[in-house]
Amino acid sequence: MWHRPQLLNTLADLLFAAGAAMLMAALAIWVLRMPFAPIREVVLEAPLQHVHPAELEEALQGRVRGNFLSLSLDGVRDALEGLPWVRKAMVRRVWPDRLVVSLEEHQPVAHWGDSGGEWVNSFGENFAASLPDGAGLELPILKGPSGTAPLLLKRYGETLELLAPLKLKPVTVSLSSRLALGLKLDNGMRLELGREQNRSPASQRLQRFVDIYPATVAGREPRPAIVDLRYPNGFALYPAGTLPEHRGKE
């Protein structure tokens, strides 16, 4: 081997390359561990409505560690997205010592169920958080099986639009375990729309009610407590204290 210069040169090149790689790896580890370029400032890109500064400080406690290069952006993001009001967090480094945070907060558009601490955001997603006493009272209530919040939010928008000519609006939209739709209106009346049917969609049944409401329901005294719209070609009115039958209806 010692009499083969080409092989010796190749071996030397390989040893040099391996040594250089080891040196670079050691240097990278040293740089990451050195206390140079620490993060000195955390900046929020926009003011927050629901997230309190103290919550941010607590979430970031122990997360903003290491230097500019070794800081775990994923760890910071995960900690921030664990806060009740944070839907999404975006975190980026800005040289030489700044961490810039952008938070997307949940925007509650409806209550979820009767617990008082669960909400539906504008994307139809459920989340749990606290609002000050008295806040959010104007928002509708959505009730249904798990995973049905997007559908109920859509139904709320549709029924709100359909009822607008009557100057009525839904305050509760509910979906039973059998996927039967029900509404409670702001005048206290309850509408039973039943399950979605291809031959008689719930929106069609509600539109039929809207069309004849002024002539048949608006002037009745006392006002019916329940309007059962599950019939194919009509509806039934029930006073307070009675419940509609389910047989033979949609």
Tab-separated table of N, CA and C in Angstrom, residues 31-151:
chain	number	residue	atom	x	y	z
A	31	VAL	N	-21.524	26.006	19.424
A	31	VAL	CA	-22.255	27.254	19.143
A	31	VAL	C	-23.650	27.218	19.764
A	32	LEU	N	-24.330	26.069	19.618
A	32	LEU	CA	-25.695	25.957	20.145
A	32	LEU	C	-25.731	26.042	21.656
A	33	ARG	N	-24.640	25.592	22.285
A	33	ARG	CA	-24.622	25.590	23.755
A	33	ARG	C	-24.066	26.872	24.350
A	34	MET	N	-23.397	27.641	23.543
A	34	MET	CA	-22.818	28.882	24.064
A	34	MET	C	-23.918	29.899	24.365
A	35	PRO	N	-23.728	30.680	25.388
A	35	PRO	CA	-24.751	31.664	25.758
A	35	PRO	C	-24.686	32.938	24.928
A	36	PHE	N	-24.234	32.837	23.673
A	36	PHE	CA	-24.189	34.046	22.863
A	36	PHE	C	-25.551	34.246	22.190
A	37	ALA	N	-25.854	35.477	21.810
A	37	ALA	CA	-27.108	35.835	21.132
A	37	ALA	C	-28.327	35.280	21.837
A	38	PRO	N	-28.493	35.556	23.128
A	38	PRO	CA	-29.712	35.090	23.799
A	38	PRO	C	-30.929	35.867	23.304
A	39	ILE	N	-32.108	35.262	23.437
A	39	ILE	CA	-33.355	35.963	23.128
A	39	ILE	C	-33.615	36.964	24.246
A	40	ARG	N	-33.625	38.241	23.900
A	40	ARG	CA	-33.798	39.287	24.906
A	40	ARG	C	-35.199	39.919	24.870
A	41	GLU	N	-35.948	39.661	23.794
A	41	GLU	CA	-37.223	40.354	23.654
A	41	GLU	C	-38.237	39.451	22.938
A	42	VAL	N	-39.454	39.407	23.494
A	42	VAL	CA	-40.570	38.718	22.844
A	42	VAL	C	-41.585	39.774	22.453
A	43	VAL	N	-41.912	39.838	21.170
A	43	VAL	CA	-42.763	40.907	20.639
A	43	VAL	C	-44.045	40.304	20.081
A	44	LEU	N	-45.175	40.873	20.474
A	44	LEU	CA	-46.464	40.493	19.895
A	44	LEU	C	-46.745	41.380	18.694
A	45	GLU	N	-47.160	40.763	17.589
A	45	GLU	CA	-47.392	41.539	16.377
A	45	GLU	C	-48.694	42.332	16.424
A	46	ALA	N	-49.658	41.912	17.228
A	46	ALA	CA	-50.947	42.601	17.284
A	46	ALA	C	-51.501	42.510	18.696
A	47	PRO	N	-52.287	43.493	19.116
A	47	PRO	CA	-52.894	43.437	20.455
A	47	PRO	C	-53.883	42.283	20.564
A	48	LEU	N	-54.080	41.826	21.785
A	48	LEU	CA	-54.948	40.673	22.036
A	48	LEU	C	-56.228	41.114	22.749
A	49	GLN	N	-57.304	40.403	22.446
A	49	GLN	CA	-58.591	40.727	23.046
A	49	GLN	C	-58.902	39.872	24.259
A	50	HIS	N	-58.581	38.589	24.173
A	50	HIS	CA	-58.973	37.655	25.230
A	50	HIS	C	-57.792	37.113	26.041
A	51	VAL	N	-56.636	36.969	25.417
A	51	VAL	CA	-55.478	36.390	26.110
A	51	VAL	C	-54.831	37.454	26.977
A	52	HIS	N	-54.682	37.157	28.264
A	52	HIS	CA	-54.087	38.104	29.219
A	52	HIS	C	-52.558	37.974	29.185
A	53	PRO	N	-51.845	39.107	29.318
A	53	PRO	CA	-50.371	39.044	29.330
A	53	PRO	C	-49.809	38.061	30.347
A	54	ALA	N	-50.469	37.948	31.503
A	54	ALA	CA	-49.973	37.014	32.514
A	54	ALA	C	-50.038	35.569	32.025
A	55	GLU	N	-51.045	35.254	31.216
A	55	GLU	CA	-51.144	33.908	30.646
A	55	GLU	C	-49.994	33.647	29.676
A	56	LEU	N	-49.654	34.664	28.901
A	56	LEU	CA	-48.540	34.521	27.972
A	56	LEU	C	-47.233	34.286	28.721
A	57	GLU	N	-47.008	35.070	29.768
A	57	GLU	CA	-45.777	34.920	30.547
A	57	GLU	C	-45.681	33.518	31.143
A	58	GLU	N	-46.800	33.033	31.663
A	58	GLU	CA	-46.795	31.701	32.267
A	58	GLU	C	-46.542	30.618	31.209
A	59	ALA	N	-47.170	30.782	30.021
A	59	ALA	CA	-46.995	29.792	28.961
A	59	ALA	C	-45.557	29.758	28.452
A	60	LEU	N	-44.899	30.925	28.430
A	60	LEU	CA	-43.534	31.013	27.898
A	60	LEU	C	-42.472	30.714	28.944
A	61	GLN	N	-42.897	30.598	30.202
A	61	GLN	CA	-41.946	30.330	31.276
A	61	GLN	C	-41.197	29.026	30.995
A	62	GLY	N	-39.902	29.115	30.902
A	62	GLY	CA	-39.082	27.931	30.653
A	62	GLY	C	-39.015	27.508	29.201
A	63	ARG	N	-39.792	28.167	28.322
A	63	ARG	CA	-39.778	27.811	26.904
A	63	ARG	C	-38.796	28.671	26.112
A	64	VAL	N	-38.649	29.937	26.507
A	64	VAL	CA	-37.722	30.821	25.805
A	64	VAL	C	-36.353	30.652	26.444
A	65	ARG	N	-35.689	29.600	26.058
A	65	ARG	CA	-34.365	29.298	26.616
A	65	ARG	C	-33.427	28.883	25.494
A	66	GLY	N	-32.163	28.940	25.766
A	66	GLY	CA	-31.183	28.708	24.724
A	66	GLY	C	-30.876	30.011	24.014
A	67	ASN	N	-30.092	29.930	22.972
A	67	ASN	CA	-29.741	31.138	22.245
A	67	ASN	C	-30.595	31.278	20.999
A	68	PHE	N	-30.228	32.254	20.182
A	68	PHE	CA	-31.019	32.575	18.997
A	68	PHE	C	-31.197	31.361	18.083
A	69	LEU	N	-30.155	30.516	17.999
A	69	LEU	CA	-30.192	29.377	17.094
A	69	LEU	C	-30.819	28.140	17.714
A	70	SER	N	-30.617	27.936	19.010
A	70	SER	CA	-31.057	26.689	19.629
A	70	SER	C	-32.482	26.738	20.156
A	71	LEU	N	-33.082	27.918	20.210
A	71	LEU	CA	-34.452	28.036	20.718
A	71	LEU	C	-35.402	27.167	19.893
A	72	SER	N	-36.253	26.403	20.575
A	72	SER	CA	-37.220	25.543	19.890
A	72	SER	C	-38.484	26.336	19.566
A	73	LEU	N	-38.647	26.684	18.296
A	73	LEU	CA	-39.860	27.401	17.884
A	73	LEU	C	-41.094	26.524	18.034
A	74	ASP	N	-40.948	25.228	17.772
A	74	ASP	CA	-42.086	24.317	17.916
A	74	ASP	C	-42.554	24.252	19.365
A	75	GLY	N	-41.599	24.217	20.289
A	75	GLY	CA	-41.969	24.174	21.701
A	75	GLY	C	-42.703	25.421	22.144
A	76	VAL	N	-42.242	26.578	21.683
A	76	VAL	CA	-42.917	27.840	22.015
A	76	VAL	C	-44.314	27.864	21.408
A	77	ARG	N	-44.418	27.454	20.153
A	77	ARG	CA	-45.721	27.462	19.489
A	77	ARG	C	-46.708	26.524	20.189
A	78	ASP	N	-46.258	25.335	20.541
A	78	ASP	CA	-47.142	24.373	21.210
A	78	ASP	C	-47.620	24.918	22.552
A	79	ALA	N	-46.726	25.583	23.282
A	79	ALA	CA	-47.107	26.142	24.581
A	79	ALA	C	-48.166	27.230	24.421
A	80	LEU	N	-48.015	28.072	23.422
A	80	LEU	CA	-48.975	29.150	23.193
A	80	LEU	C	-50.316	28.611	22.711
A	81	GLU	N	-50.286	27.595	21.866
A	81	GLU	CA	-51.540	27.031	21.366
A	81	GLU	C	-52.263	26.211	22.422
A	82	GLY	N	-51.609	25.979	23.555
A	82	GLY	CA	-52.274	25.324	24.669
A	82	GLY	C	-53.130	26.265	25.491
A	83	LEU	N	-53.033	27.570	25.236
A	83	LEU	CA	-53.858	28.540	25.961
A	83	LEU	C	-55.294	28.476	25.460
A	84	PRO	N	-56.280	28.629	26.360
A	84	PRO	CA	-57.688	28.436	25.977
A	84	PRO	C	-58.154	29.279	24.798
A	85	TRP	N	-57.724	30.542	24.733
A	85	TRP	CA	-58.239	31.439	23.707
A	85	TRP	C	-57.403	31.472	22.433
A	86	VAL	N	-56.310	30.722	22.398
A	86	VAL	CA	-55.432	30.756	21.220
A	86	VAL	C	-55.819	29.644	20.254
A	87	ARG	N	-56.197	30.031	19.047
A	87	ARG	CA	-56.515	29.061	17.999
A	87	ARG	C	-55.250	28.631	17.267
A	88	LYS	N	-54.397	29.585	16.942
A	88	LYS	CA	-53.171	29.285	16.209
A	88	LYS	C	-52.089	30.282	16.606
A	89	ALA	N	-50.857	29.791	16.728
A	89	ALA	CA	-49.714	30.648	17.052
A	89	ALA	C	-48.652	30.516	15.973
A	90	MET	N	-48.066	31.642	15.596
A	90	MET	CA	-46.957	31.666	14.652
A	90	MET	C	-45.778	32.364	15.328
A	91	VAL	N	-44.625	31.725	15.299
A	91	VAL	CA	-43.441	32.219	16.008
A	91	VAL	C	-42.267	32.261	15.036
A	92	ARG	N	-41.513	33.359	15.061
A	92	ARG	CA	-40.332	33.460	14.205
A	92	ARG	C	-39.223	34.248	14.904
A	93	ARG	N	-38.007	33.950	14.517
A	93	ARG	CA	-36.845	34.656	15.042
A	93	ARG	C	-36.570	35.899	14.199
A	94	VAL	N	-36.125	36.961	14.833
A	94	VAL	CA	-35.657	38.159	14.131
A	94	VAL	C	-34.292	38.509	14.723
A	95	TRP	N	-33.270	38.438	13.871
A	95	TRP	CA	-31.908	38.699	14.336
A	95	TRP	C	-31.779	40.129	14.874
A	96	PRO	N	-31.044	40.299	15.986
A	96	PRO	CA	-30.153	39.306	16.611
A	96	PRO	C	-30.728	38.663	17.865
A	97	ASP	N	-31.804	39.200	18.431
A	97	ASP	CA	-32.201	38.718	19.761
A	97	ASP	C	-33.700	38.813	20.005
A	98	ARG	N	-34.494	38.740	18.943
A	98	ARG	CA	-35.933	38.978	19.094
A	98	ARG	C	-36.733	37.749	18.669
A	99	LEU	N	-37.808	37.499	19.420
A	99	LEU	CA	-38.773	36.461	19.080
A	99	LEU	C	-40.105	37.157	18.806
A	100	VAL	N	-40.624	36.993	17.610
A	100	VAL	CA	-41.867	37.659	17.220
A	100	VAL	C	-42.994	36.636	17.228
A	101	VAL	N	-44.071	36.972	17.922
A	101	VAL	CA	-45.195	36.060	18.116
A	101	VAL	C	-46.450	36.675	17.514
A	102	SER	N	-47.152	35.892	16.726
A	102	SER	CA	-48.443	36.299	16.182
A	102	SER	C	-49.484	35.275	16.615
A	103	LEU	N	-50.514	35.726	17.305
A	103	LEU	CA	-51.542	34.825	17.825
A	103	LEU	C	-52.876	35.084	17.131
A	104	GLU	N	-53.514	34.004	16.707
A	104	GLU	CA	-54.887	34.086	16.215
A	104	GLU	C	-55.799	33.603	17.333
A	105	GLU	N	-56.632	34.490	17.847
A	105	GLU	CA	-57.546	34.131	18.927
A	105	GLU	C	-58.838	33.533	18.373
A	106	HIS	N	-59.455	32.672	19.179
A	106	HIS	CA	-60.798	32.205	18.849
A	106	HIS	C	-61.757	33.390	18.863
A	107	GLN	N	-62.656	33.421	17.893
A	107	GLN	CA	-63.717	34.423	17.880
A	107	GLN	C	-65.033	33.709	18.146
A	108	PRO	N	-65.565	33.805	19.378
A	108	PRO	CA	-66.796	33.058	19.691
A	108	PRO	C	-67.995	33.629	18.941
A	109	VAL	N	-68.745	32.740	18.310
A	109	VAL	CA	-69.955	33.164	17.604
A	109	VAL	C	-71.195	32.485	18.166
A	110	ALA	N	-70.998	31.495	19.051
A	110	ALA	CA	-72.142	30.797	19.645
A	110	ALA	C	-71.692	30.067	20.899
A	111	HIS	N	-72.644	29.870	21.826
A	111	HIS	CA	-72.427	28.969	22.958
A	111	HIS	C	-72.547	27.533	22.456
A	112	TRP	N	-71.819	26.626	23.120
A	112	TRP	CA	-71.982	25.213	22.819
A	112	TRP	C	-72.577	24.528	24.042
A	113	GLY	N	-73.805	24.045	23.920
A	113	GLY	CA	-74.467	23.380	25.031
A	113	GLY	C	-74.854	24.352	26.124
A	114	ASP	N	-75.121	23.802	27.301
A	114	ASP	CA	-75.611	24.602	28.427
A	114	ASP	C	-74.576	24.819	29.518
A	115	SER	N	-73.336	24.370	29.295
A	115	SER	CA	-72.342	24.432	30.369
A	115	SER	C	-71.911	25.856	30.683
A	116	GLY	N	-71.939	26.734	29.674
A	116	GLY	CA	-71.515	28.119	29.883
A	116	GLY	C	-70.040	28.352	29.662
A	117	GLY	N	-69.252	27.298	29.524
A	117	GLY	CA	-67.816	27.465	29.328
A	117	GLY	C	-67.311	26.946	28.006
A	118	GLU	N	-68.223	26.472	27.150
A	118	GLU	CA	-67.828	25.970	25.840
A	118	GLU	C	-68.440	26.843	24.762
A	119	TRP	N	-67.659	27.001	23.675
A	119	TRP	CA	-68.060	27.921	22.614
A	119	TRP	C	-67.819	27.298	21.260
A	120	VAL	N	-68.388	27.945	20.245
A	120	VAL	CA	-68.107	27.611	18.854
A	120	VAL	C	-67.501	28.855	18.221
A	121	ASN	N	-66.369	28.675	17.532
A	121	ASN	CA	-65.735	29.840	16.896
A	121	ASN	C	-66.248	30.020	15.466
A	122	SER	N	-65.712	31.007	14.786
A	122	SER	CA	-66.195	31.345	13.451
A	122	SER	C	-65.862	30.280	12.415
A	123	PHE	N	-65.002	29.309	12.755
A	123	PHE	CA	-64.675	28.207	11.863
A	123	PHE	C	-65.518	26.969	12.168
A	124	GLY	N	-66.445	27.079	13.119
A	124	GLY	CA	-67.252	25.930	13.501
A	124	GLY	C	-66.524	24.971	14.421
A	125	GLU	N	-65.474	25.440	15.085
A	125	GLU	CA	-64.684	24.605	15.990
A	125	GLU	C	-65.110	24.845	17.439
A	126	ASN	N	-65.139	23.776	18.214
A	126	ASN	CA	-65.442	23.888	19.643
A	126	ASN	C	-64.185	24.250	20.419
A	127	PHE	N	-64.354	25.062	21.452
A	127	PHE	CA	-63.256	25.334	22.374
A	127	PHE	C	-63.844	25.715	23.728
A	128	ALA	N	-63.048	25.524	24.761
A	128	ALA	CA	-63.469	25.823	26.125
A	128	ALA	C	-62.658	26.997	26.652
A	129	ALA	N	-63.344	28.000	27.165
A	129	ALA	CA	-62.686	29.198	27.698
A	129	ALA	C	-63.687	29.959	28.541
A	130	SER	N	-63.181	30.940	29.290
A	130	SER	CA	-64.028	31.743	30.166
A	130	SER	C	-64.137	33.159	29.640
A	131	LEU	N	-65.347	33.697	29.708
A	131	LEU	CA	-65.603	35.097	29.409
A	131	LEU	C	-66.048	35.794	30.687
A	132	PRO	N	-65.866	37.096	30.783
A	132	PRO	CA	-66.357	37.818	31.957
A	132	PRO	C	-67.867	37.635	32.121
A	133	ASP	N	-68.345	37.718	33.341
A	133	ASP	CA	-69.777	37.569	33.606
A	133	ASP	C	-70.567	38.565	32.766
A	134	GLY	N	-71.603	38.052	32.121
A	134	GLY	CA	-72.455	38.912	31.304
A	134	GLY	C	-72.016	39.023	29.864
A	135	ALA	N	-70.800	38.605	29.555
A	135	ALA	CA	-70.316	38.685	28.169
A	135	ALA	C	-70.828	37.494	27.378
A	136	GLY	N	-71.126	37.720	26.118
A	136	GLY	CA	-71.569	36.646	25.237
A	136	GLY	C	-73.025	36.270	25.366
A	137	LEU	N	-73.793	37.029	26.157
A	137	LEU	CA	-75.193	36.669	26.348
A	137	LEU	C	-75.998	36.792	25.063
A	138	GLU	N	-75.554	37.637	24.155
A	138	GLU	CA	-76.288	37.852	22.908
A	138	GLU	C	-76.044	36.746	21.887
A	139	LEU	N	-75.104	35.862	22.149
A	139	LEU	CA	-74.775	34.816	21.179
A	139	LEU	C	-75.783	33.666	21.255
A	140	PRO	N	-76.060	33.029	20.118
A	140	PRO	CA	-76.999	31.896	20.124
A	140	PRO	C	-76.390	30.686	20.808
A	141	ILE	N	-77.241	29.715	21.091
A	141	ILE	CA	-76.814	28.460	21.705
A	141	ILE	C	-76.967	27.355	20.669
A	142	LEU	N	-75.921	26.576	20.492
A	142	LEU	CA	-75.947	25.418	19.614
A	142	LEU	C	-75.828	24.159	20.470
A	143	LYS	N	-76.660	23.170	20.185
A	143	LYS	CA	-76.638	21.915	20.943
A	143	LYS	C	-76.705	20.753	19.968
A	144	GLY	N	-75.878	19.753	20.189
A	144	GLY	CA	-75.925	18.588	19.324
A	144	GLY	C	-74.869	17.572	19.681
A	145	PRO	N	-74.872	16.431	18.998
A	145	PRO	CA	-73.848	15.414	19.232
A	145	PRO	C	-72.458	15.952	18.903
A	146	SER	N	-71.458	15.287	19.433
A	146	SER	CA	-70.076	15.689	19.181
A	146	SER	C	-69.782	15.710	17.684
A	147	GLY	N	-69.106	16.757	17.245
A	147	GLY	CA	-68.719	16.863	15.849
A	147	GLY	C	-69.729	17.555	14.961
A	148	THR	N	-70.867	17.986	15.520
A	148	THR	CA	-71.915	18.594	14.683
A	148	THR	C	-71.908	20.120	14.750
A	149	ALA	N	-70.935	20.714	15.425
A	149	ALA	CA	-70.906	22.175	15.538
A	149	ALA	C	-70.866	22.877	14.177
A	150	PRO	N	-70.029	22.424	13.203
A	150	PRO	CA	-70.032	23.103	11.900
A	150	PRO	C	-71.399	23.068	11.223
A	151	LEU	N	-72.075	21.923	11.292
A	151	LEU	CA	-73.402	21.808	10.690
A	151	LEU	C	-74.403	22.729	11.374
